[in-house]
CSV table of C-alpha atoms and ligand atoms in Angstrom, one decimal:
chain,number,residue,atom,x,y,z
A,666,MET,CA,0.1,0.1,0.0
A,667,GLU,CA,1.2,3.5,-0.9
A,668,ARG,CA,2.7,5.3,2.3
A,669,ILE,CA,0.8,8.4,3.6
A,670,HIS,CA,3.3,11.0,5.0
A,671,ASP,CA,2.3,13.3,8.0
A,672,VAL,CA,3.3,16.5,6.7
A,673,ALA,CA,4.7,17.2,3.3
A,674,ILE,CA,6.4,20.7,3.0
A,675,ALA,CA,7.0,21.9,-0.7
A,676,GLY,CA,10.1,24.1,-0.7
A,677,GLY,CA,13.2,23.6,1.3
A,678,GLY,CA,14.2,27.2,1.8
A,679,ILE,CA,14.8,28.7,5.3
A,680,GLY,CA,11.3,28.6,6.1
A,681,GLY,CA,10.5,25.2,4.9
A,682,LEU,CA,13.6,23.7,6.8
A,683,THR,CA,12.8,25.6,10.0
A,684,LEU,CA,9.4,24.2,9.8
A,685,ALA,CA,10.7,20.6,9.2
A,686,LEU,CA,13.0,20.9,12.5
A,687,ALA,CA,10.3,22.5,14.5
A,688,LEU,CA,7.9,19.7,13.6
A,689,ALA,CA,10.4,17.0,13.9
A,690,ASN,CA,11.2,18.1,17.4
A,691,ARG,CA,7.5,17.6,18.3
A,692,GLY,CA,7.4,14.1,17.1
A,693,VAL,CA,5.9,14.8,13.8
A,694,SER,CA,7.3,13.0,10.6
A,695,VAL,CA,7.9,15.2,7.7
A,696,THR,CA,8.9,15.2,4.1
A,697,VAL,CA,10.6,18.1,2.4
A,698,LEU,CA,10.1,18.6,-1.3
A,699,GLU,CA,12.9,20.9,-2.6
A,700,GLN,CA,13.1,21.7,-6.4
A,701,ALA,CA,16.8,22.3,-6.5
A,702,SER,CA,19.0,19.3,-7.1
A,703,THR,CA,21.7,20.7,-4.7
A,704,TYR,CA,21.9,23.8,-2.5
A,705,LYS,CA,24.0,26.5,-4.1
A,706,PRO,CA,25.8,29.0,-2.1
A,707,ILE,CA,23.2,31.7,-2.5
A,708,TYR,CA,22.7,35.1,-0.8
A,709,ARG,CA,19.2,35.3,0.4
A,710,GLY,CA,18.6,37.5,3.5
A,711,GLU,CA,21.7,37.6,6.0
A,712,TYR,CA,20.2,39.6,9.0
A,713,LEU,CA,18.9,37.5,11.9
A,714,GLN,CA,16.5,39.6,13.9
A,715,PRO,CA,16.6,38.4,17.9
A,716,ARG,CA,13.5,36.3,17.6
A,717,SER,CA,14.9,34.0,15.0
A,718,GLN,CA,17.8,33.6,17.4
A,719,GLU,CA,15.4,32.6,20.1
A,720,ILE,CA,13.7,30.3,17.7
A,721,PHE,CA,17.0,28.7,16.7
A,722,ASP,CA,17.9,28.2,20.5
A,723,GLU,CA,14.7,26.6,21.2
A,724,LEU,CA,15.4,24.2,18.2
A,725,GLY,CA,18.7,23.4,19.7
A,726,ILE,CA,20.7,25.0,17.0
A,727,GLY,CA,21.7,28.3,18.5
A,728,ALA,CA,25.2,27.6,19.2
A,729,THR,CA,25.8,26.7,15.4
A,730,ILE,CA,24.1,29.7,14.3
A,731,GLU,CA,26.1,31.8,16.5
A,732,ALA,CA,29.3,30.2,15.2
A,733,VAL,CA,28.5,31.3,11.7
A,734,THR,CA,27.3,34.7,12.3
A,735,VAL,CA,28.6,38.0,13.8
A,736,PRO,CA,26.8,40.3,16.3
A,737,VAL,CA,25.1,43.5,15.0
A,738,TYR,CA,24.4,45.7,18.2
A,739,VAL,CA,24.8,49.3,16.9
A,740,SER,CA,22.3,50.6,14.5
A,741,ARG,CA,23.3,53.9,12.6
A,742,ALA,CA,21.4,55.9,10.3
A,743,GLY,CA,21.9,59.3,8.3
A,744,THR,CA,22.4,61.0,5.1
A,745,GLU,CA,25.1,61.0,2.5
A,746,ASP,CA,25.5,64.7,3.0
A,747,ASP,CA,25.6,64.7,6.7
A,748,GLY,CA,26.9,61.4,7.5
A,749,VAL,CA,25.9,59.4,10.3
A,750,LEU,CA,23.0,61.3,12.5
A,751,MET,CA,21.9,58.6,14.6
A,752,ASP,CA,23.9,56.1,16.4
A,753,VAL,CA,22.1,53.6,18.7
A,754,ASP,CA,23.6,50.9,20.6
A,755,THR,CA,20.9,48.1,21.1
A,756,ARG,CA,22.7,46.7,23.9
A,757,SER,CA,21.2,49.4,26.0
A,758,PHE,CA,17.8,47.8,25.4
A,759,GLY,CA,18.7,44.3,26.7
A,760,ALA,CA,18.8,41.3,24.5
A,761,LEU,CA,17.8,42.8,21.3
A,762,GLN,CA,21.1,42.4,19.3
A,763,GLY,CA,20.9,41.1,15.6
A,764,ARG,CA,23.2,38.8,14.0
A,765,ASN,CA,24.6,38.6,10.3
A,766,GLY,CA,26.0,35.7,8.5
A,767,PHE,CA,26.0,34.1,5.1
A,768,HIS,CA,22.6,32.6,4.1
A,769,ARG,CA,24.1,29.6,2.9
A,770,ASP,CA,25.7,29.0,6.5
A,771,ILE,CA,22.5,29.7,8.4
A,772,HIS,CA,20.4,27.7,5.9
A,773,GLY,CA,23.3,24.8,6.3
A,774,ALA,CA,22.9,25.1,10.2
A,775,VAL,CA,19.1,24.2,9.8
A,776,LEU,CA,19.7,21.4,7.5
A,777,ALA,CA,22.6,19.4,9.3
A,778,PRO,CA,20.4,18.2,12.0
A,779,LEU,CA,17.5,17.3,9.6
A,780,ARG,CA,19.9,15.1,7.6
A,781,ARG,CA,20.4,12.9,11.0
A,782,LEU,CA,16.8,12.9,12.3
A,783,SER,CA,14.8,9.6,11.2
A,784,ASN,CA,11.5,11.2,11.1
A,785,VAL,CA,12.5,13.6,8.3
A,786,GLU,CA,13.2,13.2,4.6
A,787,VAL,CA,14.7,16.0,2.4
A,788,ARG,CA,14.0,15.1,-1.2
A,789,MET,CA,16.3,17.1,-3.5
A,790,GLY,CA,15.2,17.8,-7.3
A,791,ALA,CA,11.5,17.2,-6.1
A,792,ARG,CA,9.6,20.1,-8.0
A,793,VAL,CA,6.0,20.2,-6.9
A,794,VAL,CA,3.8,20.9,-10.1
A,795,ASP,CA,0.4,20.0,-8.8
A,796,VAL,CA,-1.4,19.3,-5.5
A,797,LYS,CA,-4.9,17.6,-5.1
A,798,ARG,CA,-7.3,16.7,-2.2
A,799,GLU,CA,-8.1,13.0,-2.8
A,800,SER,CA,-9.9,10.7,-0.1
A,801,GLU,CA,-8.7,12.6,2.8
A,802,THR,CA,-5.1,13.1,1.9
A,803,TRP,CA,-3.1,15.4,-0.4
A,804,SER,CA,-1.8,13.8,-3.5
A,805,ILE,CA,1.4,15.9,-4.4
A,806,GLU,CA,2.6,15.4,-7.8
A,807,MET,CA,6.2,15.9,-9.2
A,808,PRO,CA,7.3,15.3,-12.7
A,809,HIS,CA,8.3,11.8,-12.3
A,810,SER,CA,6.7,10.9,-8.9
A,811,SER,CA,4.0,11.4,-6.5
A,812,LEU,CA,3.4,11.5,-2.7
A,813,ARG,CA,0.4,11.2,-0.5
A,814,ALA,CA,0.4,13.4,2.8
A,815,ARG,CA,-2.3,14.2,5.4
A,816,ILE,CA,-1.1,18.0,5.6
A,817,LEU,CA,0.2,20.0,3.0
A,818,VAL,CA,2.5,23.2,3.5
A,819,GLY,CA,3.4,25.6,0.7
A,820,ALA,CA,7.1,27.2,1.6
A,821,ASP,CA,7.7,27.5,-1.8
A,822,GLY,CA,8.7,31.3,-2.0
A,823,ARG,CA,7.1,34.2,-4.0
A,824,GLY,CA,6.0,32.4,-7.1
A,825,SER,CA,4.4,29.7,-5.0
A,826,ARG,CA,2.9,26.8,-7.1
A,827,VAL,CA,1.2,25.6,-4.0
A,828,ARG,CA,-0.5,29.0,-3.5
A,829,GLU,CA,-1.7,28.9,-7.0
A,830,ARG,CA,-3.0,25.3,-6.7
A,831,LEU,CA,-4.8,26.0,-3.7
A,832,GLY,CA,-6.6,29.0,-5.2
A,833,ILE,CA,-5.3,31.5,-2.6
A,834,VAL,CA,-5.2,35.0,-4.1
A,835,ALA,CA,-2.0,37.0,-4.0
A,836,SER,CA,-1.7,40.7,-4.8
A,837,GLU,CA,1.9,41.8,-5.7
A,838,ARG,CA,3.8,45.0,-6.7
A,839,ARG,CA,7.2,45.5,-7.5
A,840,TYR,CA,9.4,48.4,-5.8
A,841,PRO,CA,11.0,50.5,-8.4
A,842,GLY,CA,14.5,50.8,-9.0
A,843,ALA,CA,16.9,48.1,-7.8
A,844,VAL,CA,18.6,46.7,-4.7
A,845,LEU,CA,22.3,45.8,-5.5
A,846,ALA,CA,24.2,43.8,-3.1
A,847,VAL,CA,27.8,42.9,-3.0
A,848,THR,CA,30.3,41.1,-0.6
A,849,VAL,CA,33.6,43.0,0.1
A,850,GLN,CA,36.9,41.9,1.7
A,851,LEU,CA,37.8,44.3,4.4
A,852,ASP,CA,41.3,45.1,5.5
A,853,ASP,CA,40.1,45.0,9.2
A,854,GLU,CA,37.4,43.2,11.3
A,855,PRO,CA,34.1,44.9,10.6
A,856,GLU,CA,32.5,47.0,13.5
A,857,ALA,CA,29.3,45.4,14.9
A,858,CYS,CA,27.0,47.6,13.4
A,859,SER,CA,24.4,48.4,10.6
A,860,GLU,CA,24.5,51.4,8.5
A,861,ASN,CA,21.7,53.0,6.6
A,862,LEU,CA,22.9,56.2,4.6
A,863,LEU,CA,20.4,58.2,2.3
A,864,GLY,CA,21.6,59.8,-1.0
A,865,THR,CA,19.1,61.4,-3.4
A,866,HIS,CA,19.4,58.6,-6.1
A,867,GLU,CA,20.8,56.0,-4.3
A,868,SER,CA,21.2,55.0,-0.5
A,869,GLY,CA,23.6,52.5,0.9
A,870,LEU,CA,23.5,49.7,3.5
A,871,PHE,CA,26.4,48.3,5.4
A,872,PHE,CA,26.2,45.0,7.3
A,873,PRO,CA,29.1,43.1,8.7
A,874,LEU,CA,29.9,39.2,8.0
A,875,PRO,CA,32.3,36.8,9.2
A,876,ASN,CA,35.7,36.5,8.2
A,877,ARG,CA,36.4,40.4,7.6
A,878,LYS,CA,33.8,40.7,5.2
A,879,ALA,CA,30.9,42.8,4.6
A,880,ARG,CA,27.7,43.1,2.7
A,881,LEU,CA,27.0,46.4,1.0
A,882,TYR,CA,23.8,47.2,-0.6
A,883,LEU,CA,23.1,50.2,-3.1
A,884,LEU,CA,19.5,51.0,-3.3
A,885,VAL,CA,19.0,52.7,-6.6
A,886,HIS,CA,15.7,54.5,-6.4
A,887,GLU,CA,14.5,54.8,-10.0
A,888,ASP,CA,14.2,52.3,-12.8
A,889,GLU,CA,15.8,54.6,-15.3
A,890,ARG,CA,19.0,55.0,-13.4
A,891,TYR,CA,19.4,51.3,-12.9
A,892,ALA,CA,18.5,51.0,-16.7
A,893,TRP,CA,21.5,53.3,-17.4
A,894,ILE,CA,23.9,51.5,-15.1
A,895,LYS,CA,23.2,48.1,-16.6
A,896,SER,CA,23.4,49.2,-20.1
A,897,GLN,CA,27.1,50.5,-19.8
A,898,PRO,CA,29.1,47.9,-17.9
A,899,ASP,CA,32.3,49.9,-17.3
A,900,ARG,CA,30.6,53.4,-16.7
A,901,GLY,CA,28.0,51.6,-14.7
A,902,LEU,CA,30.6,50.0,-12.6
A,903,SER,CA,32.5,53.1,-11.9
A,904,HIS,CA,29.4,54.9,-11.0
A,905,VAL,CA,28.2,52.2,-8.7
A,906,ARG,CA,31.9,52.2,-7.0
A,907,ASP,CA,31.9,56.1,-6.8
A,908,ARG,CA,28.4,56.1,-5.2
A,909,LEU,CA,29.6,53.4,-2.7
A,910,ARG,CA,32.8,55.3,-1.7
A,911,ALA,CA,30.8,58.5,-1.3
A,912,LEU,CA,28.3,56.8,1.0
A,913,PHE,CA,31.2,54.7,2.8
A,914,PRO,CA,34.4,56.7,2.7
A,915,ARG,CA,36.1,54.4,5.3
A,916,LEU,CA,35.6,51.4,2.6
A,917,ALA,CA,37.2,52.9,-0.1
A,918,SER,CA,39.9,50.3,-0.6
A,919,ALA,CA,37.4,47.4,-0.1
A,920,VAL,CA,35.0,49.0,-2.8
A,921,ALA,CA,37.9,49.6,-5.2
A,922,ARG,CA,38.5,45.7,-5.0
A,923,ILE,CA,35.1,45.3,-6.9
A,924,GLY,CA,36.1,44.3,-10.4
A,925,SER,CA,33.0,44.0,-12.3
A,926,LEU,CA,29.0,44.8,-12.4
A,927,SER,CA,28.5,41.0,-12.3
A,928,GLU,CA,29.6,40.8,-8.6
A,929,PHE,CA,26.6,42.7,-7.6
A,930,GLN,CA,23.5,40.6,-7.1
A,931,ASN,CA,20.3,42.5,-8.1
A,932,ILE,CA,17.8,41.6,-5.3
A,933,PRO,CA,14.2,41.0,-6.2
A,934,ALA,CA,12.2,43.7,-4.3
A,935,TYR,CA,8.5,42.9,-4.0
A,936,HIS,CA,5.4,43.7,-1.9
A,937,LEU,CA,3.1,40.5,-1.5
A,938,THR,CA,0.0,39.8,0.4
A,939,THR,CA,-2.7,37.1,0.3
A,940,ASP,CA,-6.2,36.9,1.0
A,941,ARG,CA,-5.7,33.6,3.2
A,942,TRP,CA,-2.9,31.7,4.7
A,943,VAL,CA,-4.7,28.3,5.4
A,944,VAL,CA,-7.2,26.5,3.8
A,945,ASP,CA,-8.6,22.9,5.1
A,946,HIS,CA,-5.6,20.7,5.8
A,947,ALA,CA,-2.9,22.9,4.2
A,948,ALA,CA,-1.2,26.2,5.1
A,949,LEU,CA,1.5,28.6,3.5
A,950,ILE,CA,4.5,30.3,5.2
A,951,GLY,CA,7.3,32.7,4.3
A,952,ASP,CA,7.7,34.5,1.1
A,953,ALA,CA,4.6,32.3,-0.4
A,954,ILE,CA,2.5,34.7,1.6
A,955,HIS,CA,4.1,38.0,2.2
A,956,CYS,CA,7.2,39.7,0.4
A,957,VAL,CA,8.9,43.0,2.1
A,958,HIS,CA,11.3,45.1,1.1
A,959,PRO,CA,14.9,43.4,1.2
A,960,ALA,CA,16.3,46.6,2.9
A,961,LEU,CA,14.1,45.9,5.9
A,962,GLY,CA,16.3,42.8,6.8
A,963,GLN,CA,13.1,40.9,7.7
A,964,GLY,CA,12.2,38.4,4.7
A,965,MET,CA,14.1,35.5,6.1
A,966,ASN,CA,13.0,36.2,9.7
A,967,LEU,CA,9.3,36.5,9.1
A,968,ALA,CA,9.7,33.1,7.2
A,969,ILE,CA,11.3,31.7,10.6
A,970,ALA,CA,8.7,33.0,12.9
A,971,ASP,CA,5.9,31.8,10.9
A,972,ALA,CA,7.4,28.3,10.7
A,973,ALA,CA,7.8,28.3,14.5
A,974,GLU,CA,4.2,29.4,15.1
A,975,LEU,CA,2.5,27.0,12.4
A,976,ALA,CA,4.8,23.8,13.9
A,977,ARG,CA,3.3,24.6,17.3
A,978,VAL,CA,-0.4,24.9,15.7
A,979,LEU,CA,-0.1,22.0,13.5
A,980,ALA,CA,1.4,19.7,16.2
A,981,HIS,CA,-1.6,20.3,18.4
A,982,ALA,CA,-4.0,19.9,15.6
A,983,LEU,CA,-2.7,16.5,14.2
A,984,GLU,CA,-2.7,15.5,17.9
A,985,ALA,CA,-6.3,16.5,18.3
A,986,GLY,CA,-7.0,15.0,14.8
A,987,ARG,CA,-8.7,18.4,13.7
A,988,THR,CA,-6.7,20.1,10.9
A,989,ASP,CA,-9.5,22.2,9.2
A,990,ALA,CA,-8.9,25.5,8.1
A,991,GLU,CA,-10.6,27.0,11.2
A,992,THR,CA,-8.1,25.2,13.4
A,993,LEU,CA,-5.1,26.2,11.4
A,994,ARG,CA,-6.2,29.7,11.4
A,995,GLU,CA,-4.9,30.2,14.9
A,996,TYR,CA,-1.4,30.2,13.3
A,997,GLU,CA,-2.7,32.9,10.8
A,998,SER,CA,-4.2,34.9,13.5
A,999,ALA,CA,-1.0,34.8,15.6
A,1000,ARG,CA,1.3,36.1,13.0
A,1001,ARG,CA,-0.7,38.3,10.5
A,1002,SER,CA,-0.8,41.8,12.5
A,1003,HIS,CA,2.9,41.3,13.0
A,1004,VAL,CA,3.5,40.7,9.2
A,1005,THR,CA,1.2,43.5,8.1
A,1006,TYR,CA,2.8,45.9,10.6
A,1007,ILE,CA,6.1,45.3,9.2
A,1008,GLN,CA,5.1,45.5,5.7
A,1009,LYS,CA,3.0,48.9,6.5
A,1010,ASP,CA,5.7,50.2,8.5
A,1011,GLY,CA,8.4,49.5,5.9
A,1012,ASP,CA,6.6,51.3,3.1
A,1013,ARG,CA,6.0,54.3,5.5
A,1014,SER,CA,9.5,54.8,6.6
A,1015,ARG,CA,10.5,54.0,2.8
A,1016,GLU,CA,8.2,56.7,1.7
A,1017,MET,CA,9.8,59.0,4.4
A,1018,LEU,CA,13.2,58.3,3.2
A,1019,LEU,CA,12.6,59.0,-0.4
A,1020,ARG,CA,10.6,61.9,-0.2
A,1021,ARG,CA,12.5,65.1,-1.0
A,1022,ASP,CA,10.2,67.9,0.0
A,1023,ARG,CA,11.5,70.3,2.5
A,1024,MET,CA,9.2,69.6,5.5
A,1025,THR,CA,9.7,65.9,5.1
A,1026,VAL,CA,13.4,66.1,5.0
A,1027,ALA,CA,13.7,68.5,7.9
A,1028,LEU,CA,11.3,66.1,9.8
A,1029,ARG,CA,13.3,63.0,8.9
A,1030,ASN,CA,16.6,64.7,9.8
A,1031,ARG,CA,15.4,65.9,13.2
A,1032,VAL,CA,14.2,62.3,13.9
A,1033,PHE,CA,17.6,61.1,13.0
A,1034,ARG,CA,19.4,63.9,15.1
A,1035,ASN,CA,17.1,63.3,18.1
A,1036,GLY,CA,15.4,60.3,17.9
A,1037,ALA,CA,18.2,58.3,19.8
A,1038,ARG,CA,17.5,60.3,22.9
A,1039,ALA,CA,13.9,58.9,22.9
A,1040,GLN,CA,14.9,55.8,24.7
A,1041,HIS,CA,11.6,54.3,25.5
A,1042,ALA,CA,10.4,54.8,21.9
A,1043,MET,CA,13.7,53.3,20.2
A,1044,ARG,CA,13.5,50.3,22.8
A,1045,ARG,CA,9.8,49.5,21.9
A,1046,MET,CA,10.4,50.0,18.1
A,1047,HIS,CA,13.4,47.8,18.1
A,1048,ALA,CA,11.5,45.3,20.1
A,1049,VAL,CA,8.7,45.1,17.6
A,1050,TYR,CA,11.1,44.7,14.6
A,1051,ALA,CA,13.1,42.1,16.7
A,1052,GLY,CA,10.1,40.2,16.7
A,1053,VAL,CA,9.8,39.8,20.3
A,1054,GLU,CA,6.8,42.2,21.2
A,1055,ALA,CA,3.5,42.8,19.6
A,1056,PRO,CA,3.0,45.6,17.2
A,1057,PRO,CA,1.8,49.1,18.7
A,1058,SER,CA,-1.9,50.0,18.6
A,1059,PRO,CA,-2.5,53.1,16.4
A,1060,LEU,CA,-2.7,55.4,19.6
A,1061,GLU,CA,0.8,54.0,20.5
A,1062,GLU,CA,2.0,54.3,17.1
A,1063,THR,CA,1.3,58.2,17.1
A,1064,LEU,CA,2.9,58.5,20.7
A,1065,LEU,CA,6.0,56.8,19.2
A,1066,SER,CA,6.2,59.2,16.2
A,1067,LEU,CA,5.9,62.1,18.7
A,1068,ALA,CA,8.5,61.0,21.0
A,1069,LEU,CA,11.0,60.5,18.2
A,1070,VAL,CA,10.5,64.1,17.0
A,1071,PHE,CA,10.1,65.7,20.4
A,1072,PRO,CA,12.1,63.3,22.6
A,1073,SER,CA,11.1,65.2,25.8
A,1074,PHE,CA,7.6,63.3,24.9
A,1075,ASP,CA,9.4,60.0,25.5
A,1076,ARG,CA,8.8,60.4,29.4
A,1077,VAL,CA,5.1,59.8,28.6
A,1078,LEU,CA,5.9,56.3,27.1
A,1079,ALA,CA,7.8,55.5,30.2
A,1080,ARG,CA,4.7,55.7,32.5
B,1993,FAD,C1,18.1,36.6,-4.5
B,1993,FAD,C2,17.4,36.9,-3.2
B,1993,FAD,C3,18.0,37.5,-2.4
B,1993,FAD,C4,17.6,38.0,-1.2
B,1993,FAD,N1,18.2,38.8,-0.4
B,1993,FAD,C5,17.5,39.2,0.8
B,1993,FAD,C6,18.1,40.1,1.7
B,1993,FAD,O1,19.3,40.4,1.3
B,1993,FAD,N2,17.5,40.5,2.9
B,1993,FAD,C7,16.3,40.0,3.1
B,1993,FAD,O2,15.7,40.3,4.0
B,1993,FAD,N3,15.5,39.3,2.2
B,1993,FAD,C8,16.3,38.7,1.0
B,1993,FAD,N4,15.6,38.1,0.4
B,1993,FAD,C9,14.2,37.5,0.7
B,1993,FAD,C10,14.4,36.2,1.6
B,1993,FAD,O3,15.5,35.3,1.0
B,1993,FAD,C11,13.1,35.5,1.8
B,1993,FAD,O4,12.3,36.5,2.4
B,1993,FAD,C12,13.3,34.2,2.5
B,1993,FAD,O5,14.3,33.4,2.0
B,1993,FAD,C13,11.8,33.6,2.5
B,1993,FAD,O6,11.9,32.3,2.9
B,1993,FAD,P1,11.0,31.3,2.3
B,1993,FAD,O7,11.6,30.0,2.9
B,1993,FAD,O8,9.6,31.5,2.7
B,1993,FAD,O9,11.4,31.4,0.7
B,1993,FAD,P2,12.7,30.9,-0.3
B,1993,FAD,O10,14.0,31.3,0.8
B,1993,FAD,O11,12.5,31.6,-1.5
B,1993,FAD,O12,12.7,29.4,-0.2
B,1993,FAD,C14,11.8,28.8,-1.0
B,1993,FAD,C15,12.2,27.4,-1.6
B,1993,FAD,O13,11.2,26.7,-2.4
B,1993,FAD,C16,11.9,26.0,-3.2
B,1993,FAD,N5,10.7,26.0,-4.3
B,1993,FAD,C17,10.2,26.9,-5.2
B,1993,FAD,N6,9.0,26.3,-5.9
B,1993,FAD,C18,9.1,25.1,-5.7
B,1993,FAD,C19,8.4,23.9,-6.1
B,1993,FAD,N7,7.3,24.1,-7.0
B,1993,FAD,N8,8.7,22.8,-5.6
B,1993,FAD,C20,9.6,22.4,-4.7
B,1993,FAD,N9,10.3,23.5,-4.3
B,1993,FAD,C21,10.3,24.8,-4.6
B,1993,FAD,C22,12.9,27.1,-3.9
B,1993,FAD,O14,13.9,26.3,-4.6
B,1993,FAD,C23,13.5,27.7,-2.4
B,1993,FAD,O15,14.5,26.7,-2.0
B,1993,FAD,C24,16.0,37.7,-1.1
B,1993,FAD,C25,15.5,36.7,-1.8
B,1993,FAD,C26,16.1,36.6,-3.0
B,1993,FAD,C27,15.2,35.5,-4.0
């Protein structure tokens, strides 16, 4: 008789693998179906928010993750013209430090224990092409084989096939311009800081990596400018290097070592939402249901937190023998408000950063200059971004914004 698997996960990216490990640790047997035949050393989100570190600790891989990442405890922001205006040391907020590492190492740290567990199978070269509900199980079709499972999870990224086959409606928009990312070799150990510097046509982001490396991002704000950069490889390269040098003068020698435009990865930047995250006996996680702008450093973290929450809900649901949409919706209810807040706040901050009218620029620079003094507002906002506290209500949001502009108002939040 054909074997019926408990849970089949389509997609062995960071979300799918974290879910597999979390379910396996709860005694559920899992099969991961990954379309790639081998995992390539890709860049796909490097920044780990504190909540992701907590989850990895709970899954027993905290020490491995720590060994392949570096701490990021200072958060800096400013403009190309004025330099760094805000310099916040998150150590003053307690355990709210991020970590940064190569995606392949973080992904590899989750994959390694899965290979040793008897209740997990990771099938490579297994592209899911169709799914059907038949006789109380899912029939999952791949080009040359099929598999039956009680529960199906779509962790198959932005272009999710599972989402499409389940009839879940996605709405997607692309952010204009381009997000160009490059890894540079540094002369010295990088500082444990992230840096976000705004320029008129391009902005820059800096994140430290292990082994005296760093990841630099050049956010090109307009499509036309990126089209020009791409169309002239030599002039495009010198333009990009000039911009990075202007934004990060201390990294001039590292930037000079970038030899070709092809060293830059153009990261897809999309906003995506869906009408539902669950249907009867199936759920989606990660980029399959929500995409955020990569500059927020959240995409990988949202997928990890979805996985941890879905594992908790699914394990109970399987034990109780109730896996209908109503039961699985507990997962969606627990996660959706956080994801929606990050998506909305990301768009709002992006607009604030890109607008050039005098009032917005003055307000933004005031926040950069004075915001760090609003310690309570800063701590609260970091905790929400870190994924360890619930998003603020609309009233609290207004109070937080007021405190960033007028730090003396911060005392009100302390009460
Ligand atoms: C090139 C790139 C660079 C990125 N860089 C950043 C960044 O710098 N910062 C940031 O915050 N975010 C970044 N992101 C976004 C971040 O990687 C995602 O938010 C995060 O990886 C989401 O995890 P996930 O598991 O949901 O999806 P993914 O990581 O996309 O994993 C989906 C997996 O499903 C597999 N798959 C797809 N279709 C099928 C199918 N039909 N059958 C079987 N398997 C399938 C894919 O091969 C993949 O392994 C980047 C994304 C990309 C694509």
